[in-house]
CSV table of C-alpha atoms in Angstrom, one decimal:
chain,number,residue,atom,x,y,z
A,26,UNK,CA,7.5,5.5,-4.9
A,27,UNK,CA,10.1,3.8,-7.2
A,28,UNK,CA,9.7,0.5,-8.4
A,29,UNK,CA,6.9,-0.3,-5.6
A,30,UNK,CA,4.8,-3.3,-6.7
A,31,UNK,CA,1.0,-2.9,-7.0
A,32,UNK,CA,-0.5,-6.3,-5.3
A,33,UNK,CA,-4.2,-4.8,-5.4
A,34,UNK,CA,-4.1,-3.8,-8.9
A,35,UNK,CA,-2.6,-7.1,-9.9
A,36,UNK,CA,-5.3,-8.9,-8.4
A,37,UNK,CA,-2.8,-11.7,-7.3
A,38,UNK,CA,-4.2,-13.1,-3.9
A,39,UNK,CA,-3.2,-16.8,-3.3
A,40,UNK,CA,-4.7,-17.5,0.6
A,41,UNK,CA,-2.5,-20.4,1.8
A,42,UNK,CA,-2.0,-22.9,4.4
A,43,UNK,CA,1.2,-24.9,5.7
A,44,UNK,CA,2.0,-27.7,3.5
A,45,UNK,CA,1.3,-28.8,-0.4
A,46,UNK,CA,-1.5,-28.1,-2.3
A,47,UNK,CA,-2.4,-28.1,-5.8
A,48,UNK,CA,-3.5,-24.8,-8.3
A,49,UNK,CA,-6.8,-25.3,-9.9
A,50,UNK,CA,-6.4,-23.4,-13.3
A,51,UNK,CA,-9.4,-24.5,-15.2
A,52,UNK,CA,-8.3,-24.5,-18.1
A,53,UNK,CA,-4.9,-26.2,-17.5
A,54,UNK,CA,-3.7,-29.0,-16.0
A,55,UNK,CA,-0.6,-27.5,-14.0
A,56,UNK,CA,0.1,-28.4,-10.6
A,57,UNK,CA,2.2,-26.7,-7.8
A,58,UNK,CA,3.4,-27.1,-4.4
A,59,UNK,CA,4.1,-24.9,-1.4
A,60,UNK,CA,6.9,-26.4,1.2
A,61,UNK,CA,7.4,-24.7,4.3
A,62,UNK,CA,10.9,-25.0,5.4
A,63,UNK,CA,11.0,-23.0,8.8
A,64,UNK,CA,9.3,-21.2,11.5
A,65,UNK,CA,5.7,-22.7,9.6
A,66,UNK,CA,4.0,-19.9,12.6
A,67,UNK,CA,5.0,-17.0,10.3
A,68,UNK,CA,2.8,-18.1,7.3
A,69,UNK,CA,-0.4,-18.9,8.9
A,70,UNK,CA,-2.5,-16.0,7.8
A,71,UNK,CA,-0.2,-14.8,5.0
A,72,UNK,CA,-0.9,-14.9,1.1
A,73,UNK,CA,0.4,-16.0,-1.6
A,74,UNK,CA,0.0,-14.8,-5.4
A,75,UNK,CA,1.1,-16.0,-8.9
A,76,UNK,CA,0.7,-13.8,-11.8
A,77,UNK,CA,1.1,-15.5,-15.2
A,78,UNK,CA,1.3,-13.2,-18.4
A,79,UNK,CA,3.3,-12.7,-21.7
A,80,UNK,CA,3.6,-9.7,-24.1
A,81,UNK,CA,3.9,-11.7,-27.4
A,82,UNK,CA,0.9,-14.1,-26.3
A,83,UNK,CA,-1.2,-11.2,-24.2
A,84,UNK,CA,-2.2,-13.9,-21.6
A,85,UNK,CA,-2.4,-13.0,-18.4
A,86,UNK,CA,-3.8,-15.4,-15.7
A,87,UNK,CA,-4.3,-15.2,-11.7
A,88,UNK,CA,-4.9,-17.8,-9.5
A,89,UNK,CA,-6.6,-18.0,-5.9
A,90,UNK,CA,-5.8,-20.9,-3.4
A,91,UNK,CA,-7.4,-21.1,0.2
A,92,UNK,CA,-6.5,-24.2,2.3
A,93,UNK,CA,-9.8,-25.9,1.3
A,94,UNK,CA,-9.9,-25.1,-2.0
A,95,UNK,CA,-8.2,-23.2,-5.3
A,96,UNK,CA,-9.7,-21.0,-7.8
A,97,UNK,CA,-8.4,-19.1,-11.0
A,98,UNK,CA,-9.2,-15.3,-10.3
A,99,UNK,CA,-8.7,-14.4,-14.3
A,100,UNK,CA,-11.6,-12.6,-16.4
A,101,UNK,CA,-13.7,-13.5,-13.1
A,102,UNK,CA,-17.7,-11.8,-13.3
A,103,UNK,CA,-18.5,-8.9,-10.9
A,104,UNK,CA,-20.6,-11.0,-8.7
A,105,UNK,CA,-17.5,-13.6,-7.7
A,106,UNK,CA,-15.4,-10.5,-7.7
A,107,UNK,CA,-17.2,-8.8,-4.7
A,108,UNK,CA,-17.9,-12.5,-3.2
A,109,UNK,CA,-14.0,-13.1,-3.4
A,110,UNK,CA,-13.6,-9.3,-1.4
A,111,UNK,CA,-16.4,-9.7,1.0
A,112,UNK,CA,-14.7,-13.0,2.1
A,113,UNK,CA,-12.0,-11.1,2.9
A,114,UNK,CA,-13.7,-8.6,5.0
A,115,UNK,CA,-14.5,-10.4,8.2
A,116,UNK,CA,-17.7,-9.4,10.6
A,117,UNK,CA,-15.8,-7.3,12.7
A,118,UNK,CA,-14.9,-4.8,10.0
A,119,UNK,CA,-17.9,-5.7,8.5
A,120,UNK,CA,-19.6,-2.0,9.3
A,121,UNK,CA,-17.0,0.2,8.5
A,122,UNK,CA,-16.2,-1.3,5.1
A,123,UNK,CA,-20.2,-0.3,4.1
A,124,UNK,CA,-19.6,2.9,5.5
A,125,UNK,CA,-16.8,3.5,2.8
A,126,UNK,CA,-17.9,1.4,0.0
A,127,UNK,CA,-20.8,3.7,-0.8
A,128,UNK,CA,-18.4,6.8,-1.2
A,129,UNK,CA,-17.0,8.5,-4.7
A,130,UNK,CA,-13.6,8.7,-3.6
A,131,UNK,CA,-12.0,7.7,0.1
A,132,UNK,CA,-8.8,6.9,1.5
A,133,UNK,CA,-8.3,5.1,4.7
A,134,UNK,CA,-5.6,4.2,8.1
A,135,UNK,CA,-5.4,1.9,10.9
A,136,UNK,CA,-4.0,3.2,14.3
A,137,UNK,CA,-4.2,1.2,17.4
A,138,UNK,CA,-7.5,2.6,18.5
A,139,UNK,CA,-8.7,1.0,15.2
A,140,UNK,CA,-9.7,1.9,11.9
A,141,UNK,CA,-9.8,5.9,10.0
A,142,UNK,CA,-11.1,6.1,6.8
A,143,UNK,CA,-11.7,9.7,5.0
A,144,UNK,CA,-14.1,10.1,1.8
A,145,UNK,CA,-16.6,12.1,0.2
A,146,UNK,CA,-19.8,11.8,-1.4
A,147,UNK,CA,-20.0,13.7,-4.5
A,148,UNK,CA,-19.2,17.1,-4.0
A,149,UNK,CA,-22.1,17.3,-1.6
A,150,UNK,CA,-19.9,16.5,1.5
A,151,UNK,CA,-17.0,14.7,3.3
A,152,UNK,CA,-17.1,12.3,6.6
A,153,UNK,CA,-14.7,11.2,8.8
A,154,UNK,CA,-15.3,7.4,9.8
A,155,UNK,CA,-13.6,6.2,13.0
A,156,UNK,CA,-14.1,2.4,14.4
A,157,UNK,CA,-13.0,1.4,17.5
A,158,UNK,CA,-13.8,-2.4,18.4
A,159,UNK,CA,-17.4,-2.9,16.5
A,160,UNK,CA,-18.7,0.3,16.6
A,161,UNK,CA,-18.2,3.2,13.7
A,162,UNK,CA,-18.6,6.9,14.5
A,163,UNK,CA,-19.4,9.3,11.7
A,164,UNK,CA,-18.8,13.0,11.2
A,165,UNK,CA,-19.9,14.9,8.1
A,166,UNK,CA,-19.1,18.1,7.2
A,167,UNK,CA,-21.1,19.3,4.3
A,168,UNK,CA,-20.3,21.9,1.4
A,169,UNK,CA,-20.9,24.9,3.3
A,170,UNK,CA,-18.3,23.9,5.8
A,171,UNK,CA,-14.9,26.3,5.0
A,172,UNK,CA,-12.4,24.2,2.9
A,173,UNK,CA,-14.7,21.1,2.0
A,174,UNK,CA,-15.6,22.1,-1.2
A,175,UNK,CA,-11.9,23.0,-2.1
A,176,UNK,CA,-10.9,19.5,-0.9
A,177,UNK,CA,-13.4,17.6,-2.6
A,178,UNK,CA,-12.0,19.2,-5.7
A,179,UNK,CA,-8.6,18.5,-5.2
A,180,UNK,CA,-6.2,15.3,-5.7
A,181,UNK,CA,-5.3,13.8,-2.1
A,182,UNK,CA,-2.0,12.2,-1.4
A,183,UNK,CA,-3.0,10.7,2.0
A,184,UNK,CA,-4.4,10.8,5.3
A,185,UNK,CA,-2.2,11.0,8.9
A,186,UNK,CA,-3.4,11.4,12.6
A,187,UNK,CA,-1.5,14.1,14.6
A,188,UNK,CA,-3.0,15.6,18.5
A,189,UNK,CA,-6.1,13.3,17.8
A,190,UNK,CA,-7.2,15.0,14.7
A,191,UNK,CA,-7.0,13.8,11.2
A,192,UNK,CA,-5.3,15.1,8.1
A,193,UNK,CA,-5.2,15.4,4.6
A,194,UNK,CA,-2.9,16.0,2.3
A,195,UNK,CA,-3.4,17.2,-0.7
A,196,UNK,CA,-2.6,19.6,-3.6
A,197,UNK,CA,-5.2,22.7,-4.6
A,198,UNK,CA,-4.5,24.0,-8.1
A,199,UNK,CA,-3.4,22.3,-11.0
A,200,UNK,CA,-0.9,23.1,-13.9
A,201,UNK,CA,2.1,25.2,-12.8
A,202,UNK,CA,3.2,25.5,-9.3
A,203,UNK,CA,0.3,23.9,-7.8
A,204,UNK,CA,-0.4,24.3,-4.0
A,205,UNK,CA,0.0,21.5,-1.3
A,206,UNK,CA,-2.4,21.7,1.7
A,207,UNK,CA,-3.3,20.3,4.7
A,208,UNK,CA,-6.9,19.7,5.8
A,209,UNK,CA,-6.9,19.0,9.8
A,210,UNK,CA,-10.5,18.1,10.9
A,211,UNK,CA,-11.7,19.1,13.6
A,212,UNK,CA,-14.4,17.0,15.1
A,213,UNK,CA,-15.5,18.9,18.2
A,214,UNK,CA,-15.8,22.2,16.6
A,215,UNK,CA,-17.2,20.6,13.1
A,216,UNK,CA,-14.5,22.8,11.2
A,217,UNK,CA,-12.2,22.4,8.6
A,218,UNK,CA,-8.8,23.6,9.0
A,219,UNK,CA,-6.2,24.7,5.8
A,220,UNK,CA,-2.6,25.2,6.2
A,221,UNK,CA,-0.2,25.6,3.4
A,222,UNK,CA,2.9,23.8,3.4
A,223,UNK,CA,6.3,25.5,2.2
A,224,UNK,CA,7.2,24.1,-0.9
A,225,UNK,CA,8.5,25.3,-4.5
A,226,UNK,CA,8.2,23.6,-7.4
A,227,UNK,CA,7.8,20.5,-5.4
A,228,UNK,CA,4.6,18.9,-4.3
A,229,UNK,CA,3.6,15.7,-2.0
A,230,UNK,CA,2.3,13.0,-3.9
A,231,UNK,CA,1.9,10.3,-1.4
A,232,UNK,CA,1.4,9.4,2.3
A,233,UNK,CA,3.0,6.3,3.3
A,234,UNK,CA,0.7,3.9,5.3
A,235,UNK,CA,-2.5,5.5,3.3
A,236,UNK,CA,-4.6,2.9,1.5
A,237,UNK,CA,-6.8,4.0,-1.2
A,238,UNK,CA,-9.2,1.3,-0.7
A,239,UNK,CA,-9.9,-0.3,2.3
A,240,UNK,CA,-7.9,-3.3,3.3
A,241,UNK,CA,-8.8,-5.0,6.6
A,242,UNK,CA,-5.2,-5.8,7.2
A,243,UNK,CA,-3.5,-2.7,7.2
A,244,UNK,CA,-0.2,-2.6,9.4
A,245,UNK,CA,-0.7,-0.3,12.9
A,246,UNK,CA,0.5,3.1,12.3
A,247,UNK,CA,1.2,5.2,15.7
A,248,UNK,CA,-1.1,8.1,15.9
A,249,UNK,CA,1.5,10.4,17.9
A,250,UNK,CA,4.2,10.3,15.2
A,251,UNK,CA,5.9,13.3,14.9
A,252,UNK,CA,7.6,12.5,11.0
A,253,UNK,CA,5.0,11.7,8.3
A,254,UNK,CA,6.6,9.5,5.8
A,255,UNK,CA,5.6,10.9,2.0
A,256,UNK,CA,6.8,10.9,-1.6
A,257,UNK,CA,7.3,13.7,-3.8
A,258,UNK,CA,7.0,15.2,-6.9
A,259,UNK,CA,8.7,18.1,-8.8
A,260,UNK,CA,7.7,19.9,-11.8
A,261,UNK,CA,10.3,20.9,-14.5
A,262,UNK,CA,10.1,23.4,-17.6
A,263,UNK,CA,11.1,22.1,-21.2
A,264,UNK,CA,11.2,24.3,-23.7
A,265,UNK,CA,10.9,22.7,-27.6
A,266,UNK,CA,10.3,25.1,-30.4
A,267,UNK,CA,9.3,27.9,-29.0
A,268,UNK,CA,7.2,26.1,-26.8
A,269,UNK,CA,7.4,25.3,-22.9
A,270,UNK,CA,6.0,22.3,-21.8
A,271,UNK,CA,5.6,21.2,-18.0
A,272,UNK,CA,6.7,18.0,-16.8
A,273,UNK,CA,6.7,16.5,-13.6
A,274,UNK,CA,8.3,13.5,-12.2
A,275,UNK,CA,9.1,11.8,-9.0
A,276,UNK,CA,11.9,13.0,-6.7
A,277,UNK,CA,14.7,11.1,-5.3
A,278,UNK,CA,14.9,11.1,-2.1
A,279,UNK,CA,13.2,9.5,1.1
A,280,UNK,CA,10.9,12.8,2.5
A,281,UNK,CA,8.5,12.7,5.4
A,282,UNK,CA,6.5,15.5,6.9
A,283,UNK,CA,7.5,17.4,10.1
A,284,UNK,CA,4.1,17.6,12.1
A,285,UNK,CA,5.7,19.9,14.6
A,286,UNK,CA,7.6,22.1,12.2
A,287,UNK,CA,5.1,21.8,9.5
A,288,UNK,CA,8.1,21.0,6.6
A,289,UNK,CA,9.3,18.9,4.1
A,290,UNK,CA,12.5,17.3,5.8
A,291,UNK,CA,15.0,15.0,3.5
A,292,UNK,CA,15.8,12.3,5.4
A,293,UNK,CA,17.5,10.6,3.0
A,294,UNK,CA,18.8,12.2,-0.1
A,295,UNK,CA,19.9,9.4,-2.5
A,296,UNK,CA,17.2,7.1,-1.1
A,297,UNK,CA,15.4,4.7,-3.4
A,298,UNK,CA,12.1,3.1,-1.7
A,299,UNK,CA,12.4,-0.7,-3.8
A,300,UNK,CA,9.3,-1.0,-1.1
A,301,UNK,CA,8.7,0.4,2.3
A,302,UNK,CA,6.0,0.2,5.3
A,303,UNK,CA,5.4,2.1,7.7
A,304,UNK,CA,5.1,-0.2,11.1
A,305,UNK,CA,3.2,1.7,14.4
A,306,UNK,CA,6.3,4.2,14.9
A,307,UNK,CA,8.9,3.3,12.3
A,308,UNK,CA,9.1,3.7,8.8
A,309,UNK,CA,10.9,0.6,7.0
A,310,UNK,CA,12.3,1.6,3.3
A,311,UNK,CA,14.2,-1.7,1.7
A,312,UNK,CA,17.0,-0.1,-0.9
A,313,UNK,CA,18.1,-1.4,-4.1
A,314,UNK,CA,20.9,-2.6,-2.5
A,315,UNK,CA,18.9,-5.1,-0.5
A,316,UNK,CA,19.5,-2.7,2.5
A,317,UNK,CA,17.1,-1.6,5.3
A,318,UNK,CA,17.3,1.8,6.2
A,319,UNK,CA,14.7,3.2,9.5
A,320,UNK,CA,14.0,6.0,10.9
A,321,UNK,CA,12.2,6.1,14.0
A,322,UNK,CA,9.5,8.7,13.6
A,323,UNK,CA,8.8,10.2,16.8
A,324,UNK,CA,12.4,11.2,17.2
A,325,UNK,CA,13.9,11.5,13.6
A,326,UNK,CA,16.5,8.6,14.8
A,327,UNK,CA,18.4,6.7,11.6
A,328,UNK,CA,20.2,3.9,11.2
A,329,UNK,CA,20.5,1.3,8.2
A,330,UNK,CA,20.8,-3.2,8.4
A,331,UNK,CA,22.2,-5.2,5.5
A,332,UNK,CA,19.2,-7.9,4.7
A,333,UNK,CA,19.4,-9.5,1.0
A,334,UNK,CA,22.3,-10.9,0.5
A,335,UNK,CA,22.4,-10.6,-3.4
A,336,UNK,CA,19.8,-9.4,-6.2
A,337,UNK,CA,16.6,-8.1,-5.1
A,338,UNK,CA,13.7,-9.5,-6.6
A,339,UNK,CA,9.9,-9.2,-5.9
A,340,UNK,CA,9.6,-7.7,-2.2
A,341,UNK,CA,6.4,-7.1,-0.1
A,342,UNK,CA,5.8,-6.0,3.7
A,343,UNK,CA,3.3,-7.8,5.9
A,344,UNK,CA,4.0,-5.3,9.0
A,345,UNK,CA,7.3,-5.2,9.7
A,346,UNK,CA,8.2,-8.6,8.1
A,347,UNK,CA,9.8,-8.4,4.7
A,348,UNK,CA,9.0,-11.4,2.3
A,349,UNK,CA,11.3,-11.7,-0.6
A,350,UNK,CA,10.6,-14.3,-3.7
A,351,UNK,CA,13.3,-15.3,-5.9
A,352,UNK,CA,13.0,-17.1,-8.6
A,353,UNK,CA,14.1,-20.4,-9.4
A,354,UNK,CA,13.8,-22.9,-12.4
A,355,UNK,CA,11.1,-24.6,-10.4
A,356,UNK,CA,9.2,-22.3,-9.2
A,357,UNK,CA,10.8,-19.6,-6.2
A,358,UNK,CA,11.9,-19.3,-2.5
A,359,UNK,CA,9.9,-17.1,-0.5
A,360,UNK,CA,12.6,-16.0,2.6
A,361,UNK,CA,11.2,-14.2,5.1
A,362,UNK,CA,12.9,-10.9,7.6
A,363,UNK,CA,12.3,-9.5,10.4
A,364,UNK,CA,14.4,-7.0,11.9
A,365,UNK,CA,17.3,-7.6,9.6
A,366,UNK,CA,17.1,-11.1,10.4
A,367,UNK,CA,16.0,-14.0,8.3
A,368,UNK,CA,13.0,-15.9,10.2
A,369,UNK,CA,11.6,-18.1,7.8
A,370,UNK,CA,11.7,-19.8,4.4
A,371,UNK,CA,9.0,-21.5,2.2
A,372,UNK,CA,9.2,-22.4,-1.5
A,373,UNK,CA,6.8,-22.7,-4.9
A,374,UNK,CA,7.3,-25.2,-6.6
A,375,UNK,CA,6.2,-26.3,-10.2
A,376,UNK,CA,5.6,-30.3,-10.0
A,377,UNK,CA,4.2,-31.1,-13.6
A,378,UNK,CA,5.3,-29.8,-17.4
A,379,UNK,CA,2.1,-27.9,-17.6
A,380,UNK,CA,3.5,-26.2,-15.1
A,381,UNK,CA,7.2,-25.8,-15.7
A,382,UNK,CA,6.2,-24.3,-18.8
A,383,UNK,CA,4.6,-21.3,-17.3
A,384,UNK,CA,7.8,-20.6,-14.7
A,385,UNK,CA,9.5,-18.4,-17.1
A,386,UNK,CA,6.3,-15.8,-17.1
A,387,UNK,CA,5.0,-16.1,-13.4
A,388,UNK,CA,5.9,-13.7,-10.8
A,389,UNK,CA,4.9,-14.3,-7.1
A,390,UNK,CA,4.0,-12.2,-4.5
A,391,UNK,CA,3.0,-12.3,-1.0
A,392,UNK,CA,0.3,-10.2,1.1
């Protein structure tokens, strides 16, 4: 999706608390501040993250800041690294993350009976995790189960829940026209499942909602939604002397998948997802416009709020709260929405020259 910032990959978790507290860079001496202005409630569990970095200089620098103490997270060692994660992953999720953290390659969802998580191990076989309060269940279908091997060999674009089973999307073939499938499993019968979906030259690239690592603060996704919300790709021909080249690029467009009618449905045509959640049974899409637009997706229902009330800057979902950081020559405000309405409001503040000086290059973000 379009313009959709990459937190994880960016490494740019700041834990904080309500009131004022100082970043400990190491090597620097700058300082900042965090004022909450309003509703203090909303920012109790929430994170914030700066991200330092210049082209001319190549620096890049992170920083990590708990209420009891602050850390710089840049050029860390592995062994902090999965200490920094594993602090993260409380003892109630404790289980399930192990179960997926020994896999090649998994995906994962929460619905309100807890979390899904898909993955495989090798090409030897693929499980189905399900928790539900403490304890995990497991179901593993090996290689000689019809369709695993195909899926294990294929890119997946995400997972969904439909009737009680789970799904995978994903795309068999590669090169021209490739094929998009749908891998329900079922549990019971210990059977994989293929259907094809009815596409072009178009192909599903993502599911919204799907994590490709576990996080244990996914947002609730409904497990009876009947509208899967998913981006899309589109391959094109180009021919250069005397030779064609394929090329393929995202579509324009907000799509989602039609679990009863098992199609692509537009649902909006010049939609541009500047970020988006999916939240139990809605799907949230923020325009560039700084307009909401949601679509109930159990009954297809659409309507659209006006939010942001000028430029849009660096946007993230917690849920179905939007927070929205925009910078100022000190530092940012961090306002906060819910429901088209503006709940909250904090800001970061630079509070020594070491500081200021690094404004210009930081971006902030909030998970």
């Amino acid at each position: 999706m379009k313009r959709m910032w990459n937190v994880v990959a960016l490494g740019a978790v700041v834990v904080i608390g309500l009131g004022t507290f100082a970043f400990d860079m190491r090597d620097t001496k700058a300082e900042w501040e965090l004022d909450v202005k309003t509703n203090p409630s909303v920012w109790e569990s929430q994170t914030v993250g700066l991200f330092y970095g210049t082209e001319e200089e190549g620096t890049t620098e992170r920083f990590q800041l708990t209420t009891d103490r602050s850390r710089v997270m840049s050029n860390v060692n592995y062994i902090e690294e999965a200490l920094n994660y594993r602090s993260e992953v409380d003892s109630s999720v404790r289980g399930f993350y192990r179960e997926l953290s020994g896999l090649s390659f998994m995906q994962s969802i929460r619905t309100a009976d807890g979390y899904i998580g898909v993955g495989q191990n090798g090409n030897k076989e693929i499980a189905v995790f399900r928790m539900n309060g403490h304890e995990v269940t497991k179901q593993v279908f090996g290689n000689e189960v019809d369709g695993a091997s195909e899926l294990m060999d294929s890119p997946w674009a995400g997972l969904f829940v439909h009737e009680g089973n789970v799904h995978v999307i994903y795309r068999d073939g590669y090169g021209e026209n490739p094929e998009t499938k749908i891998a329900r499993f079922d549990e019971a019968a210990k059977q994989i499942v293929i259907e094809s979906v009815a596409l072009q030259d178009e192909s599903i690239s993502t599911v919204t909602g799907t994590s490709w690592a576990f996080r244990p603060h996914m947002a609730t996704i409904d497990a009876d939604n009947r509208f899967i919300p998913v981006g899309m790709t589109e391959q094109t021909s180009i021919t250069e002397n005397g030779e064609t080249y394929l090329s393929e690029q995202e579509k324009i467009g907000i799509y989602a998948y039609d679990a009863e009618t098992k199609q692509v449905v537009e649902l909006m045509p010049d939609g541009d997802m500047w970020n988006a959640t999916v939240y139990e049974g809605q799907l949230i899409s923020l325009q560039e416009d700084g307009t909401e637009f949601v679509i109930d997706l159990k009954t297809g229902k659409q309507s659209t709020r006006s939010v942001i009330d000028g430029s849009v800057g660096t946007t993230s979902y917690i849920g179905d709260r939007l927070y929205h950081a925009r910078p100022t020559k000190d530092g940012a405000v961090i306002d906060v929405y819910q429901d088209g309405k503006a709940i909250s409001s904090a800001t970061v503040k630079a509070t020594n020259d070491e500081a200021k000086a690094l404004v210009i290059n930081t971006e902030y973000y909030v998970e």
